[in-house]
Amino acid sequence: MHVGMIGLGRMGWNMSRRLLQAGHQVVAYNRTVARSQELAAYGAVPCESLEECVQRLEPPRVIWCMLPAGGVLGEYVSRLAELTESGDIVIDGGNSNYRDAPAHHERFAARGIDFLDAGVSGGVWGLEKGFCLMVGGPPRAYEHIVPLLRSLAPENGFLYCGPSGAGHFVKMVHNGIEYGMMQAYAEGFALLEHSDYGSELDHAAISRVWQHGSVIRSWLLELAGRAFTESPKLSDIKPYVEDSGEGRWCVEEALRSSTSAPVLTLAVMERFRSRDDAGFADKLLAALREQFGGHAVRRSAS
Amino acid sequence: MHVGMIGLGRMGWNMSRRLLQAGHQVVAYNRTVARSQELAAYGAVPCESLEECVQRLEPPRVIWCMLPAGGVLGEYVSRLAELTESGDIVIDGGNSNYRDAPAHHERFAARGIDFLDAGVSGGVWGLEKGFCLMVGGPPRAYEHIVPLLRSLAPENGFLYCGPSGAGHFVKMVHNGIEYGMMQAYAEGFALLEHSDYGSELDHAAISRVWQHGSVIRSWLLELAGRAFTESPKLSDIKPYVEDSGEGRWCVEEALRSSTSAPVLTLAVMERFRSRDDAGFADKLLAALREQFGGHAVRRSAS
Amino acid sequence: MHVGMIGLGRMGWNMSRRLLQAGHQVVAYNRTVARSQELAAYGAVPCESLEECVQRLEPPRVIWCMLPAGGVLGEYVSRLAELTESGDIVIDGGNSNYRDAPAHHERFAARGIDFLDAGVSGGVWGLEKGFCLMVGGPPRAYEHIVPLLRSLAPENGFLYCGPSGAGHFVKMVHNGIEYGMMQAYAEGFALLEHSDYGSELDHAAISRVWQHGSVIRSWLLELAGRAFTESPKLSDIKPYVEDSGEGRWCVEEALRSSTSAPVLTLAVMERFRSRDDAGFADKLLAALREQFGGHAVRRSAS
Amino acid sequence: MHVGMIGLGRMGWNMSRRLLQAGHQVVAYNRTVARSQELAAYGAVPCESLEECVQRLEPPRVIWCMLPAGGVLGEYVSRLAELTESGDIVIDGGNSNYRDAPAHHERFAARGIDFLDAGVSGGVWGLEKGFCLMVGGPPRAYEHIVPLLRSLAPENGFLYCGPSGAGHFVKMVHNGIEYGMMQAYAEGFALLEHSDYGSELDHAAISRVWQHGSVIRSWLLELAGRAFTESPKLSDIKPYVEDSGEGRWCVEEALRSSTSAPVLTLAVMERFRSRDDAGFADKLLAALREQFGGHAVRRSAS
């Protein structure tokens, strides 16, 4: 199948590679043009502009965007709404907020173009193992791109989730669960490390044994085993944890639907905590203890 | 190998079956004798008393206890300390608190007997897929029972964790992580269910697609897929969740080692919440809102 | 001072009464006109329309809105922007999201009108004890209305917080803290109630003794004492707790500013939990326990 | 009234002072004798030994212990059980675990001595404002010491809570609530500080205005106002927060009685977090993000 790939970051690059390996023809555009020329070595058709990318595809076109969520995607949606024509299909495979999809959908639909939102999971392993794909939007457009999905995903690794936004929504919840699971493992290994047995326990070996027959076996645990094998006590890693937005959106969704989701929420907030050097809340706690109980506070050098 | 199996509940039964399948000789005792006679159909030697069980084993004996934690185990430990002799090995494979192990260990060690604590994970699937085994205690005793561990576990599914108690400790943390992971999935599916897409989303299909290439693939997710396949909205299941003690012990351990473990802790407390019909805390919240804001409370029929 | 009061709900009514008691002249408008006529008995000038209300005030006018947040307020802002003139002051004293204030501010500022956002706390007790007032917006407008603030508040009970939105922002955080405190008391009394001493403990007496010399004395605790005095075990109150939006906004703010706020967040989510009869998350937990451990689930009648 | 005071730490000292001010006769013993001699300047009778202290009191004696909980108290209980005689009253006013009280009670009761457990709140302000006292044990002993309680407490500031342990139990829950309230305020002020208005907001002024008419007025908030007045941004205070044990006991109690207490629990764990420099859990989160997503981790210098 012919497909235009817009954006060759980590995800777009690996997805293009996987599509090319499966025999699809990838017409690639990336703002930094050198990146699409690199991909040409793997068989892609490199383009110098978005316009060229659209022109090189035969209608009905399939154009897959792997772009930063929010403003950048919005800008490309606007330009693509001008460049594409009735019968084309545009897919947003980025980490977009699911609530943006219906507006894009309607904008394209007004011109006869189908817009699909595709949640893509799998990270840097996707090229080798396949990506898990969750798709929302018009069913006929979904049906049309099934050959691409089949090549991108491992067997049984793609799903039509529902109307516009459903793909990104299911992906967002997926990421929320991911945060909760990661935090569960992190707390568990911290309990091991802090215990009286801590110095003797072999985190890598424990990660591995749990992969065989235990209730908590998972891919994340396999990765924990890899991390501990590389660095048994993670001693060179700073306890500083970024978040990419989808965890927060999950909490916002919990507020929106009045759903109690303490574990997903705490998992997000623990990341904030890891980046909070100032500790204003803790300072007030220490100050209050001094005020009512005369408990000494630790003073900083300042 | 010859092994005495004390206790033929769900776990002891399945472990005995798996040992028998692997060609070991199992001398079995269960308080309700009929159960050991049933196991005889699979090749076990049934005993009518603990004494008989010990006598039928040739020294050095290996005796594996799969008994309810706490009082029952303690009673059998006392009796076995009398019945066994120097060189024997006694294993506690139940869900015991890891802090009980050192005392048992010392009691047996004083008589030249080795005591091992073995955490066993795998649930009802262990017979088919093998049990994950985490063992603590004297290394030579561990080495001695490796043939049993190899038969009980799937490949690479057993580990010597450290000194007395380390096996049950690692198993306890395993269960804490299990609570956290389960709660993460539960909150995620609740977000799906409560959303605007809720009525259209197919939880079973989503569980399955996430198993293929996504970051959150795991055995628990596979089981969620099974549950949703059996009952798409779980409509006949009451929202009432038991806990078996190890989650609480994890929280106690967090307190003991001053480890912040919010996700493991909340996962335990959400279960308490599921069983709290009276809702005393919520009643006070409603009463307070009425007191300061004049907000109407809902009255019960009483 | 002359002041227009728009909206005579619980808060607008009590504030008008307090202003009238202090000798201010209140020109009152309420959608249901009967309500403003009732207020006339206390000395207010009742109006039949917003236009009449504006016309009856001498420029520079001071118009205080106590309206439902969101759409209703927005509608009145639009109409007041037409009816008022340069030099007038419009105040939003409702439970508005602080992020709405700057837009209102700019809209009025373009016509030379000052817009103030005023957070008002005190609930149904405000008439008797005074309201706590947190004000944001142009300082000169704040200075102008100080006589009103002085009459509405108890001594030292009003504050200029900062630029547009700061008043509602400080009020929003106030309410977040309120949620956390209420939940702390609720959990504490639940621990008392559920303990072995539970049946003997006198919650009303405990609430009262804690008011005298203890670290946790507070107005909310005084109200808890009232509630327990009225109903010692709160037995006729349903464990169903509403929330009014500001708690959620606090959580959204925590996400926005990457602030870990677990206690404020959990306090909000516990209210969601109190209203969740379906228990979908708990159902999945029960189903998973059955899947891996063979633990019986409770079935519903259906 | 005559009373023996054992232990002249911060609490014992202030309580003795308050009793002396009220005209009671205090016979004081402290391990470091100089301390009791200092107290003599305020009218106390200083003793050089526990024996002397007991002998100087006329039967029936009242002996109040303000000692470190656990081992030290246990040791004095043993010695007092030997030194006192039938009809005497021994009171434990320290921060003891309520579960220790019944054993002490029985030990003394066997010799005809009444043992009372008294929870004491009020901190360093107790001397000036009075202590809040929660008492458990034999009612007749409680009745006997009412004159002391009346002098120690502010008006209405003492309560008979129930049988042995009930006093310390109510005090423990009090402290759990204290943790939750403090954390609620701490998170709220952190939200203020981290917001776009942060640099302009005056925390001291906000603390003060909230004391006048707002729903969240409390003594702890008054103390926050003091702390912010002394140091507007708390810039010289380290974000390091101790805990004194009773918060943890509250969490253990929640586990014991299967009570969901997320806010009290998180408040305790946030303190652990403030003292966790190593950040093992966060390191694992960062490592996992690198493993699956190729997200860069921050490396430490080591």
PDB file of C-alpha atoms in Angstrom, chain C residues 51-204:
ATOM      1  CA  GLU C  51     -31.804  47.303  33.689  1.00  0.00           C
ATOM      2  CA  GLU C  52     -33.824  48.821  36.513  1.00  0.00           C
ATOM      3  CA  CYS C  53     -31.165  47.758  38.997  1.00  0.00           C
ATOM      4  CA  VAL C  54     -28.411  49.497  37.033  1.00  0.00           C
ATOM      5  CA  GLN C  55     -30.514  52.608  36.471  1.00  0.00           C
ATOM      6  CA  ARG C  56     -31.383  52.963  40.135  1.00  0.00           C
ATOM      7  CA  LEU C  57     -27.704  53.145  41.092  1.00  0.00           C
ATOM      8  CA  GLU C  58     -25.840  56.450  40.833  1.00  0.00           C
ATOM      9  CA  PRO C  59     -22.541  56.346  38.940  1.00  0.00           C
ATOM     10  CA  PRO C  60     -19.952  55.327  39.741  1.00  0.00           C
ATOM     11  CA  ARG C  61     -21.952  52.169  40.415  1.00  0.00           C
ATOM     12  CA  VAL C  62     -20.902  49.139  42.461  1.00  0.00           C
ATOM     13  CA  ILE C  63     -22.663  45.959  41.329  1.00  0.00           C
ATOM     14  CA  TRP C  64     -22.070  42.709  43.171  1.00  0.00           C
ATOM     15  CA  CYS C  65     -23.043  39.453  41.424  1.00  0.00           C
ATOM     16  CA  MET C  66     -23.795  36.331  43.477  1.00  0.00           C
ATOM     17  CA  LEU C  67     -24.724  34.041  40.576  1.00  0.00           C
ATOM     18  CA  PRO C  68     -24.173  30.421  39.596  1.00  0.00           C
ATOM     19  CA  ALA C  69     -20.677  30.048  38.106  1.00  0.00           C
ATOM     20  CA  GLY C  70     -20.166  29.415  34.410  1.00  0.00           C
ATOM     21  CA  GLY C  71     -22.931  30.094  31.915  1.00  0.00           C
ATOM     22  CA  VAL C  72     -25.296  32.152  34.060  1.00  0.00           C
ATOM     23  CA  LEU C  73     -22.538  34.458  35.247  1.00  0.00           C
ATOM     24  CA  GLY C  74     -21.242  34.773  31.684  1.00  0.00           C
ATOM     25  CA  GLU C  75     -24.642  35.870  30.469  1.00  0.00           C
ATOM     26  CA  TYR C  76     -24.933  38.571  33.144  1.00  0.00           C
ATOM     27  CA  VAL C  77     -21.370  39.727  32.455  1.00  0.00           C
ATOM     28  CA  SER C  78     -22.372  40.267  28.821  1.00  0.00           C
ATOM     29  CA  ARG C  79     -25.466  42.213  29.749  1.00  0.00           C
ATOM     30  CA  LEU C  80     -23.701  44.271  32.427  1.00  0.00           C
ATOM     31  CA  ALA C  81     -20.921  45.132  29.976  1.00  0.00           C
ATOM     32  CA  GLU C  82     -23.632  46.813  27.923  1.00  0.00           C
ATOM     33  CA  LEU C  83     -25.536  48.446  30.777  1.00  0.00           C
ATOM     34  CA  THR C  84     -22.692  49.835  32.889  1.00  0.00           C
ATOM     35  CA  GLU C  85     -20.402  52.725  32.032  1.00  0.00           C
ATOM     36  CA  SER C  86     -16.894  53.965  32.579  1.00  0.00           C
ATOM     37  CA  GLY C  87     -16.030  54.244  36.263  1.00  0.00           C
ATOM     38  CA  ASP C  88     -18.428  51.558  37.427  1.00  0.00           C
ATOM     39  CA  ILE C  89     -17.273  48.486  39.359  1.00  0.00           C
ATOM     40  CA  VAL C  90     -18.633  44.964  38.798  1.00  0.00           C
ATOM     41  CA  ILE C  91     -17.802  42.211  41.298  1.00  0.00           C
ATOM     42  CA  ASP C  92     -18.169  38.460  40.811  1.00  0.00           C
ATOM     43  CA  GLY C  93     -18.581  36.940  44.253  1.00  0.00           C
ATOM     44  CA  GLY C  94     -19.716  33.510  43.059  1.00  0.00           C
ATOM     45  CA  ASN C  95     -17.863  30.190  42.996  1.00  0.00           C
ATOM     46  CA  SER C  96     -16.332  30.953  39.595  1.00  0.00           C
ATOM     47  CA  ASN C  97     -13.254  29.290  38.183  1.00  0.00           C
ATOM     48  CA  TYR C  98     -10.423  31.771  38.666  1.00  0.00           C
ATOM     49  CA  ARG C  99      -9.361  31.248  35.097  1.00  0.00           C
ATOM     50  CA  ASP C 100     -12.522  32.969  33.857  1.00  0.00           C
ATOM     51  CA  ALA C 101     -11.740  36.237  35.649  1.00  0.00           C
ATOM     52  CA  PRO C 102      -9.062  37.713  33.349  1.00  0.00           C
ATOM     53  CA  ALA C 103     -11.357  37.522  30.299  1.00  0.00           C
ATOM     54  CA  HIS C 104     -14.181  39.279  32.164  1.00  0.00           C
ATOM     55  CA  HIS C 105     -11.662  41.774  33.473  1.00  0.00           C
ATOM     56  CA  GLU C 106     -10.429  42.641  29.990  1.00  0.00           C
ATOM     57  CA  ARG C 107     -13.902  42.882  28.584  1.00  0.00           C
ATOM     58  CA  PHE C 108     -14.948  45.427  31.205  1.00  0.00           C
ATOM     59  CA  ALA C 109     -11.577  47.198  31.212  1.00  0.00           C
ATOM     60  CA  ALA C 110     -12.003  47.912  27.493  1.00  0.00           C
ATOM     61  CA  ARG C 111     -14.990  50.041  28.458  1.00  0.00           C
ATOM     62  CA  GLY C 112     -13.371  51.657  31.474  1.00  0.00           C
ATOM     63  CA  ILE C 113     -15.173  49.492  33.988  1.00  0.00           C
ATOM     64  CA  ASP C 114     -13.334  47.711  36.819  1.00  0.00           C
ATOM     65  CA  PHE C 115     -13.998  44.039  37.385  1.00  0.00           C
ATOM     66  CA  LEU C 116     -13.198  42.404  40.728  1.00  0.00           C
ATOM     67  CA  ASP C 117     -13.265  38.694  41.558  1.00  0.00           C
ATOM     68  CA  ALA C 118     -14.182  38.063  45.170  1.00  0.00           C
ATOM     69  CA  GLY C 119     -13.989  34.665  46.828  1.00  0.00           C
ATOM     70  CA  VAL C 120     -16.527  34.452  49.635  1.00  0.00           C
ATOM     71  CA  SER C 121     -16.325  31.854  52.415  1.00  0.00           C
ATOM     72  CA  GLY C 122     -18.470  31.417  55.467  1.00  0.00           C
ATOM     73  CA  GLY C 123     -21.487  29.470  54.335  1.00  0.00           C
ATOM     74  CA  VAL C 124     -24.781  29.807  56.131  1.00  0.00           C
ATOM     75  CA  TRP C 125     -23.021  31.232  59.180  1.00  0.00           C
ATOM     76  CA  GLY C 126     -21.808  34.289  57.308  1.00  0.00           C
ATOM     77  CA  LEU C 127     -24.830  36.438  58.117  1.00  0.00           C
ATOM     78  CA  GLU C 128     -24.177  36.034  61.820  1.00  0.00           C
ATOM     79  CA  LYS C 129     -20.383  35.759  61.946  1.00  0.00           C
ATOM     80  CA  GLY C 130     -19.298  37.583  58.815  1.00  0.00           C
ATOM     81  CA  PHE C 131     -17.874  36.354  55.532  1.00  0.00           C
ATOM     82  CA  CYS C 132     -14.209  35.851  54.730  1.00  0.00           C
ATOM     83  CA  LEU C 133     -13.477  37.763  51.523  1.00  0.00           C
ATOM     84  CA  MET C 134     -10.549  37.282  49.117  1.00  0.00           C
ATOM     85  CA  VAL C 135     -10.421  39.864  46.345  1.00  0.00           C
ATOM     86  CA  GLY C 136      -8.521  40.130  43.051  1.00  0.00           C
ATOM     87  CA  GLY C 137      -8.455  42.818  40.355  1.00  0.00           C
ATOM     88  CA  PRO C 138      -7.642  46.523  40.011  1.00  0.00           C
ATOM     89  CA  PRO C 139      -6.394  47.888  43.360  1.00  0.00           C
ATOM     90  CA  ARG C 140      -8.290  51.191  43.041  1.00  0.00           C
ATOM     91  CA  ALA C 141     -11.584  49.314  42.682  1.00  0.00           C
ATOM     92  CA  TYR C 142     -10.713  47.229  45.719  1.00  0.00           C
ATOM     93  CA  GLU C 143     -10.009  50.398  47.695  1.00  0.00           C
ATOM     94  CA  HIS C 144     -13.344  51.806  46.613  1.00  0.00           C
ATOM     95  CA  ILE C 145     -15.367  48.883  47.986  1.00  0.00           C
ATOM     96  CA  VAL C 146     -13.499  48.526  51.296  1.00  0.00           C
ATOM     97  CA  PRO C 147     -16.521  49.940  53.209  1.00  0.00           C
ATOM     98  CA  LEU C 148     -18.629  47.069  51.857  1.00  0.00           C
ATOM     99  CA  LEU C 149     -15.931  44.493  52.642  1.00  0.00           C
ATOM    100  CA  ARG C 150     -15.606  45.837  56.155  1.00  0.00           C
ATOM    101  CA  SER C 151     -19.328  45.338  56.727  1.00  0.00           C
ATOM    102  CA  LEU C 152     -19.494  41.900  55.135  1.00  0.00           C
ATOM    103  CA  ALA C 153     -16.455  40.449  56.885  1.00  0.00           C
ATOM    104  CA  PRO C 154     -15.642  39.962  60.535  1.00  0.00           C
ATOM    105  CA  GLU C 155     -12.704  42.045  61.725  1.00  0.00           C
ATOM    106  CA  ASN C 156      -9.595  41.397  59.580  1.00  0.00           C
ATOM    107  CA  GLY C 157     -11.683  39.113  57.379  1.00  0.00           C
ATOM    108  CA  PHE C 158     -10.950  40.580  53.952  1.00  0.00           C
ATOM    109  CA  LEU C 159      -7.822  40.769  51.823  1.00  0.00           C
ATOM    110  CA  TYR C 160      -6.621  42.151  48.534  1.00  0.00           C
ATOM    111  CA  CYS C 161      -4.922  39.083  47.047  1.00  0.00           C
ATOM    112  CA  GLY C 162      -3.525  40.288  43.702  1.00  0.00           C
ATOM    113  CA  PRO C 163      -4.370  40.849  40.036  1.00  0.00           C
ATOM    114  CA  SER C 164      -7.466  39.626  38.264  1.00  0.00           C
ATOM    115  CA  GLY C 165      -8.337  36.064  39.259  1.00  0.00           C
ATOM    116  CA  ALA C 166      -6.265  36.062  42.449  1.00  0.00           C
ATOM    117  CA  GLY C 167      -9.341  36.342  44.661  1.00  0.00           C
ATOM    118  CA  HIS C 168     -11.106  33.348  43.178  1.00  0.00           C
ATOM    119  CA  PHE C 169      -7.804  31.485  43.043  1.00  0.00           C
ATOM    120  CA  VAL C 170      -7.154  31.904  46.760  1.00  0.00           C
ATOM    121  CA  LYS C 171     -10.766  30.902  47.447  1.00  0.00           C
ATOM    122  CA  MET C 172     -10.379  27.791  45.288  1.00  0.00           C
ATOM    123  CA  VAL C 173      -7.312  26.681  47.221  1.00  0.00           C
ATOM    124  CA  HIS C 174      -9.205  27.440  50.434  1.00  0.00           C
ATOM    125  CA  ASN C 175     -11.879  25.008  49.348  1.00  0.00           C
ATOM    126  CA  GLY C 176      -9.299  22.382  48.408  1.00  0.00           C
ATOM    127  CA  ILE C 177      -7.873  22.611  51.911  1.00  0.00           C
ATOM    128  CA  GLU C 178     -11.407  22.375  53.264  1.00  0.00           C
ATOM    129  CA  TYR C 179     -11.898  19.070  51.413  1.00  0.00           C
ATOM    130  CA  GLY C 180      -8.663  17.714  52.843  1.00  0.00           C
ATOM    131  CA  MET C 181      -9.499  18.763  56.391  1.00  0.00           C
ATOM    132  CA  MET C 182     -13.004  17.343  56.208  1.00  0.00           C
ATOM    133  CA  GLN C 183     -11.646  14.043  54.945  1.00  0.00           C
ATOM    134  CA  ALA C 184      -9.047  13.975  57.739  1.00  0.00           C
ATOM    135  CA  TYR C 185     -11.749  14.390  60.375  1.00  0.00           C
ATOM    136  CA  ALA C 186     -14.005  11.882  58.598  1.00  0.00           C
ATOM    137  CA  GLU C 187     -11.317   9.219  58.548  1.00  0.00           C
ATOM    138  CA  GLY C 188     -10.410   9.904  62.151  1.00  0.00           C
ATOM    139  CA  PHE C 189     -13.966   9.493  63.405  1.00  0.00           C
ATOM    140  CA  ALA C 190     -14.334   6.367  61.268  1.00  0.00           C
ATOM    141  CA  LEU C 191     -11.270   4.925  63.014  1.00  0.00           C
ATOM    142  CA  LEU C 192     -12.889   5.715  66.366  1.00  0.00           C
ATOM    143  CA  GLU C 193     -16.175   4.189  65.283  1.00  0.00           C
ATOM    144  CA  HIS C 194     -14.644   1.012  63.846  1.00  0.00           C
ATOM    145  CA  SER C 195     -12.371   0.326  66.825  1.00  0.00           C
ATOM    146  CA  ASP C 196     -12.928  -2.028  69.727  1.00  0.00           C
ATOM    147  CA  TYR C 197     -13.847   1.051  71.767  1.00  0.00           C
ATOM    148  CA  GLY C 198     -16.279   2.163  69.069  1.00  0.00           C
ATOM    149  CA  SER C 199     -19.543   1.429  70.786  1.00  0.00           C
ATOM    150  CA  GLU C 200     -18.460   3.247  73.957  1.00  0.00           C
ATOM    151  CA  LEU C 201     -16.920   6.364  72.446  1.00  0.00           C
ATOM    152  CA  ASP C 202     -19.007   9.518  72.485  1.00  0.00           C
ATOM    153  CA  HIS C 203     -18.185  11.320  69.224  1.00  0.00           C
ATOM    154  CA  ALA C 204     -19.917  14.510  70.295  1.00  0.00           C
TER     155      ALA C 204
END
